[in-house]
Amino acid sequence: MKYLLLLFTTCLLSCSSNKLLVVNDNRIPTFKNNSALIKTELSQPINDTAYVNLKSYSDDFVYDLKYATTDNFLKTKVYDCAACYLRLKTAKALIKANASFVKLGYRIKIFDCYRPLDVQQLMWKIMPNPNYVANPSKGSIHNRGGALDLTLVDANGTELDMGTAFDYFGIEASHNYTSFSETILKNRLLLKSVMVENNFNFFESEWWHYNLSGSSTDAISNFKWKCD
């Protein structure tokens, strides 16, 4: 009888341990301030190509979504409301990049994220010049949920000096332009190096533009988010 009781107890502990071993820890992300992501993934895993609102995943970004205002080179508001949507894989990589900046005392400030094709067509209608706006017939990586326009801010929320404003289309905006102070060149290099380390490609003529590696093959989208 004692032997059977010991066998039953051993089996019970072993079975309990086995149940703990099958928990899939890979489904629990390790990002900062991402309780919404954890909650969502545990209840309903999301495909990496799905569109998500970055604000639901992290509180560590600063936003100045220019195209939801008239403070842009088009002088026209082309979004109904401000929101930063990205494909999940882009959001994950961006959060990791931002975590690296936070350790250094900086944060990413975002100017533009995913852009619906309808908005791309409106921008082309206003400015039908491929030097300034991607032709919607081909689309841009913004339309694929893999591109961002961004800069860095310090602990006081002050933008680091990058030499030109966002959406300045002169030669000075190029990564190859070096006739700047050492401080500006270091700021650009910091932004570029951390983004590249986190699987983003830079756009040579625009210091603020970064694409998630491989995102150029994703489908063009016309998904539109709801405004409150």
Short mmCIF file of C-alpha atoms in Angstrom, two decimals:
data_model
loop_
_atom_site.label_atom_id
_atom_site.label_comp_id
_atom_site.label_asym_id
_atom_site.label_seq_id
_atom_site.Cartn_x
_atom_site.Cartn_y
_atom_site.Cartn_z
CA MET A 1 0.00 0.00 0.00
CA LYS A 2 2.82 2.36 0.94
CA TYR A 3 4.54 1.50 -2.34
CA LEU A 4 1.42 2.36 -4.37
CA LEU A 5 0.98 5.62 -2.49
CA LEU A 6 4.62 6.57 -3.15
CA LEU A 7 4.23 5.68 -6.82
CA PHE A 8 1.06 7.77 -7.11
CA THR A 9 2.71 10.78 -5.42
CA THR A 10 5.77 10.53 -7.68
CA CYS A 11 3.59 10.36 -10.76
CA LEU A 12 1.53 13.34 -9.63
CA LEU A 13 4.62 15.51 -9.13
CA SER A 14 6.10 14.34 -12.41
CA CYS A 15 2.91 15.09 -14.33
CA SER A 16 2.67 18.56 -12.78
CA SER A 17 6.28 19.24 -13.72
CA ASN A 18 5.68 18.11 -17.27
CA LYS A 19 2.78 20.51 -17.61
CA LEU A 20 5.03 23.38 -16.59
CA LEU A 21 7.61 22.35 -19.17
CA VAL A 22 5.25 22.82 -22.10
CA VAL A 23 4.72 26.56 -21.51
CA ASN A 24 5.87 28.38 -24.63
CA ASP A 25 8.08 31.18 -23.26
CA ASN A 26 8.87 32.38 -26.78
CA ARG A 27 5.39 33.84 -27.03
CA ILE A 28 6.10 36.28 -24.18
CA PRO A 29 8.05 39.28 -25.52
CA THR A 30 10.66 41.02 -23.39
CA PHE A 31 10.05 44.63 -24.45
CA LYS A 32 9.63 47.42 -21.94
CA ASN A 33 6.09 48.71 -21.36
CA ASN A 34 4.46 46.02 -23.50
CA SER A 35 1.75 44.57 -21.24
CA ALA A 36 -0.79 44.99 -24.05
CA LEU A 37 1.40 42.95 -26.39
CA ILE A 38 1.87 40.18 -23.83
CA LYS A 39 -1.85 40.07 -23.09
CA THR A 40 -2.73 39.94 -26.78
CA GLU A 41 -0.14 37.33 -27.73
CA LEU A 42 -1.06 34.99 -24.91
CA SER A 43 -4.74 35.05 -25.82
CA GLN A 44 -4.42 35.33 -29.58
CA PRO A 45 -1.03 35.14 -31.34
CA ILE A 46 -0.58 37.81 -34.03
CA ASN A 47 1.11 37.30 -37.36
CA ASP A 48 4.29 39.34 -37.79
CA THR A 49 2.81 41.00 -40.88
CA ALA A 50 -0.35 42.22 -39.10
CA TYR A 51 -0.78 45.97 -38.57
CA VAL A 52 -0.60 47.17 -34.97
CA ASN A 53 -0.73 50.51 -33.18
CA LEU A 54 2.74 51.21 -31.77
CA LYS A 55 1.25 53.00 -28.75
CA SER A 56 -0.34 49.73 -27.65
CA TYR A 57 3.11 48.18 -27.41
CA SER A 58 5.33 50.83 -25.82
CA ASP A 59 5.11 54.16 -23.99
CA ASP A 60 8.73 55.07 -24.73
CA PHE A 61 8.27 56.94 -28.02
CA VAL A 62 7.67 60.62 -28.75
CA TYR A 63 5.27 61.48 -31.58
CA ASP A 64 5.06 64.42 -33.95
CA LEU A 65 3.14 62.94 -36.86
CA LYS A 66 3.61 65.71 -39.39
CA TYR A 67 1.16 64.54 -42.05
CA ALA A 68 -1.71 64.65 -39.59
CA THR A 69 -1.06 68.42 -39.51
CA THR A 70 -0.27 71.14 -42.03
CA ASP A 71 3.29 71.38 -40.70
CA ASN A 72 4.85 69.47 -43.59
CA PHE A 73 6.31 70.20 -47.00
CA LEU A 74 2.90 69.67 -48.63
CA LYS A 75 1.35 72.29 -46.29
CA THR A 76 -1.66 69.95 -46.22
CA LYS A 77 -3.13 67.59 -43.63
CA VAL A 78 -3.39 64.22 -45.38
CA TYR A 79 -4.27 61.97 -42.41
CA ASP A 80 -7.66 62.23 -40.72
CA CYS A 81 -5.99 61.75 -37.35
CA ALA A 82 -2.58 61.02 -35.89
CA ALA A 83 -1.64 57.37 -35.28
CA CYS A 84 1.48 55.26 -35.81
CA TYR A 85 0.60 51.89 -37.27
CA LEU A 86 3.26 49.40 -38.41
CA ARG A 87 3.50 45.76 -39.21
CA LEU A 88 4.19 43.83 -35.99
CA LYS A 89 7.68 42.81 -37.10
CA THR A 90 8.56 46.47 -37.72
CA ALA A 91 7.18 47.48 -34.32
CA LYS A 92 9.24 44.77 -32.58
CA ALA A 93 12.48 45.88 -34.24
CA LEU A 94 11.75 49.54 -33.54
CA ILE A 95 11.06 48.89 -29.84
CA LYS A 96 14.39 47.09 -29.55
CA ALA A 97 16.19 49.98 -31.25
CA ASN A 98 14.49 52.48 -28.96
CA ALA A 99 15.51 50.45 -25.90
CA SER A 100 19.13 50.92 -26.96
CA PHE A 101 18.64 54.67 -27.28
CA VAL A 102 16.89 54.86 -23.89
CA LYS A 103 19.96 53.32 -22.24
CA LEU A 104 21.98 56.20 -23.70
CA GLY A 105 19.52 58.85 -22.48
CA TYR A 106 17.62 59.37 -25.75
CA ARG A 107 14.31 58.36 -27.28
CA ILE A 108 12.98 58.03 -30.81
CA LYS A 109 10.68 60.77 -32.03
CA ILE A 110 8.46 59.67 -34.91
CA PHE A 111 7.32 61.83 -37.82
CA ASP A 112 5.62 59.21 -39.99
CA CYS A 113 4.85 55.48 -39.99
CA TYR A 114 2.61 53.32 -42.15
CA ARG A 115 0.87 55.30 -44.90
CA PRO A 116 -2.27 53.97 -46.65
CA LEU A 117 -2.12 53.88 -50.45
CA ASP A 118 -5.02 56.37 -50.66
CA VAL A 119 -2.88 58.87 -48.75
CA GLN A 120 0.07 58.18 -51.06
CA GLN A 121 -2.19 58.95 -54.02
CA LEU A 122 -3.34 62.19 -52.40
CA MET A 123 0.26 63.23 -51.76
CA TRP A 124 1.12 62.45 -55.39
CA LYS A 125 -1.82 64.54 -56.55
CA ILE A 126 -0.53 67.49 -54.53
CA MET A 127 3.14 66.96 -55.43
CA PRO A 128 3.52 64.72 -58.54
CA ASN A 129 7.31 64.74 -58.37
CA PRO A 130 9.24 61.49 -57.64
CA ASN A 131 12.03 63.54 -56.07
CA TYR A 132 9.65 64.36 -53.21
CA VAL A 133 6.86 61.74 -53.23
CA ALA A 134 6.95 58.09 -54.27
CA ASN A 135 4.74 57.36 -57.26
CA PRO A 136 1.71 55.44 -55.92
CA SER A 137 1.74 53.21 -59.00
CA LYS A 138 4.86 51.63 -57.51
CA GLY A 139 4.16 52.48 -53.89
CA SER A 140 6.65 53.13 -51.12
CA ILE A 141 7.75 51.07 -48.13
CA HIS A 142 5.61 53.43 -46.04
CA ASN A 143 2.66 51.82 -47.87
CA ARG A 144 3.99 48.40 -46.86
CA GLY A 145 4.20 49.11 -43.12
CA GLY A 146 7.98 48.83 -43.00
CA ALA A 147 9.19 52.45 -43.13
CA LEU A 148 9.55 55.21 -40.57
CA ASP A 149 10.62 58.82 -40.52
CA LEU A 150 12.22 59.67 -37.20
CA THR A 151 14.84 61.48 -35.14
CA LEU A 152 16.14 61.44 -31.56
CA VAL A 153 15.30 63.57 -28.53
CA ASP A 154 17.18 63.95 -25.25
CA ALA A 155 15.83 63.55 -21.72
CA ASN A 156 14.23 67.03 -21.95
CA GLY A 157 12.44 66.19 -25.19
CA THR A 158 14.75 68.40 -27.26
CA GLU A 159 15.57 67.10 -30.72
CA LEU A 160 19.21 66.32 -31.41
CA ASP A 161 20.66 68.56 -34.10
CA MET A 162 20.76 66.58 -37.34
CA GLY A 163 21.79 69.52 -39.53
CA THR A 164 18.48 69.94 -41.38
CA ALA A 165 14.80 69.77 -40.57
CA PHE A 166 12.71 66.71 -41.37
CA ASP A 167 11.63 66.63 -45.05
CA TYR A 168 14.37 69.01 -46.13
CA PHE A 169 15.17 67.86 -49.64
CA GLY A 170 18.54 69.49 -50.24
CA ILE A 171 21.89 67.71 -50.49
CA GLU A 172 22.49 68.56 -46.82
CA ALA A 173 19.93 65.90 -45.81
CA SER A 174 22.09 63.14 -47.30
CA HIS A 175 24.08 60.74 -45.13
CA ASN A 176 27.04 61.45 -47.42
CA TYR A 177 27.02 65.18 -46.68
CA THR A 178 29.83 65.84 -44.20
CA SER A 179 30.16 69.63 -44.10
CA PHE A 180 28.61 69.81 -40.66
CA SER A 181 29.94 70.22 -37.15
CA GLU A 182 31.33 67.20 -35.32
CA THR A 183 28.26 67.21 -33.05
CA ILE A 184 25.82 66.93 -35.95
CA LEU A 185 27.83 64.19 -37.62
CA LYS A 186 27.97 62.24 -34.35
CA ASN A 187 24.20 62.62 -33.88
CA ARG A 188 23.51 61.26 -37.35
CA LEU A 189 25.97 58.42 -36.84
CA LEU A 190 24.36 57.49 -33.53
CA LEU A 191 20.90 57.31 -35.10
CA LYS A 192 22.15 55.39 -38.11
CA SER A 193 24.35 52.89 -36.27
CA VAL A 194 21.70 51.83 -33.72
CA MET A 195 18.97 51.55 -36.36
CA VAL A 196 21.20 49.45 -38.63
CA GLU A 197 22.15 47.21 -35.67
CA ASN A 198 18.43 46.53 -35.23
CA ASN A 199 17.79 45.37 -38.80
CA PHE A 200 16.84 48.67 -40.42
CA ASN A 201 18.22 50.01 -43.70
CA PHE A 202 18.85 53.72 -44.18
CA PHE A 203 17.80 55.85 -47.15
CA GLU A 204 20.87 57.65 -48.48
CA SER A 205 19.30 61.01 -49.30
CA GLU A 206 17.17 61.33 -46.13
CA TRP A 207 18.83 61.03 -42.71
CA TRP A 208 15.40 60.52 -41.06
CA HIS A 209 14.11 57.63 -43.19
CA TYR A 210 14.58 53.96 -42.21
CA ASN A 211 13.14 50.73 -43.64
CA LEU A 212 12.94 47.38 -41.92
CA SER A 213 15.18 44.97 -43.82
CA GLY A 214 13.16 42.79 -46.19
CA SER A 215 10.02 44.92 -45.97
CA SER A 216 10.19 45.96 -49.61
CA THR A 217 8.68 42.60 -50.56
CA ASP A 218 5.60 43.04 -48.34
CA ALA A 219 2.32 43.86 -50.03
CA ILE A 220 1.17 47.46 -50.49
CA SER A 221 -1.76 48.16 -48.17
CA ASN A 222 -4.66 50.53 -47.94
CA PHE A 223 -5.65 49.67 -44.39
CA LYS A 224 -7.00 52.71 -42.51
CA TRP A 225 -7.15 53.08 -38.74
CA LYS A 226 -10.19 54.40 -36.91
CA CYS A 227 -10.12 57.90 -35.45
CA ASP A 228 -11.51 58.48 -31.95
#
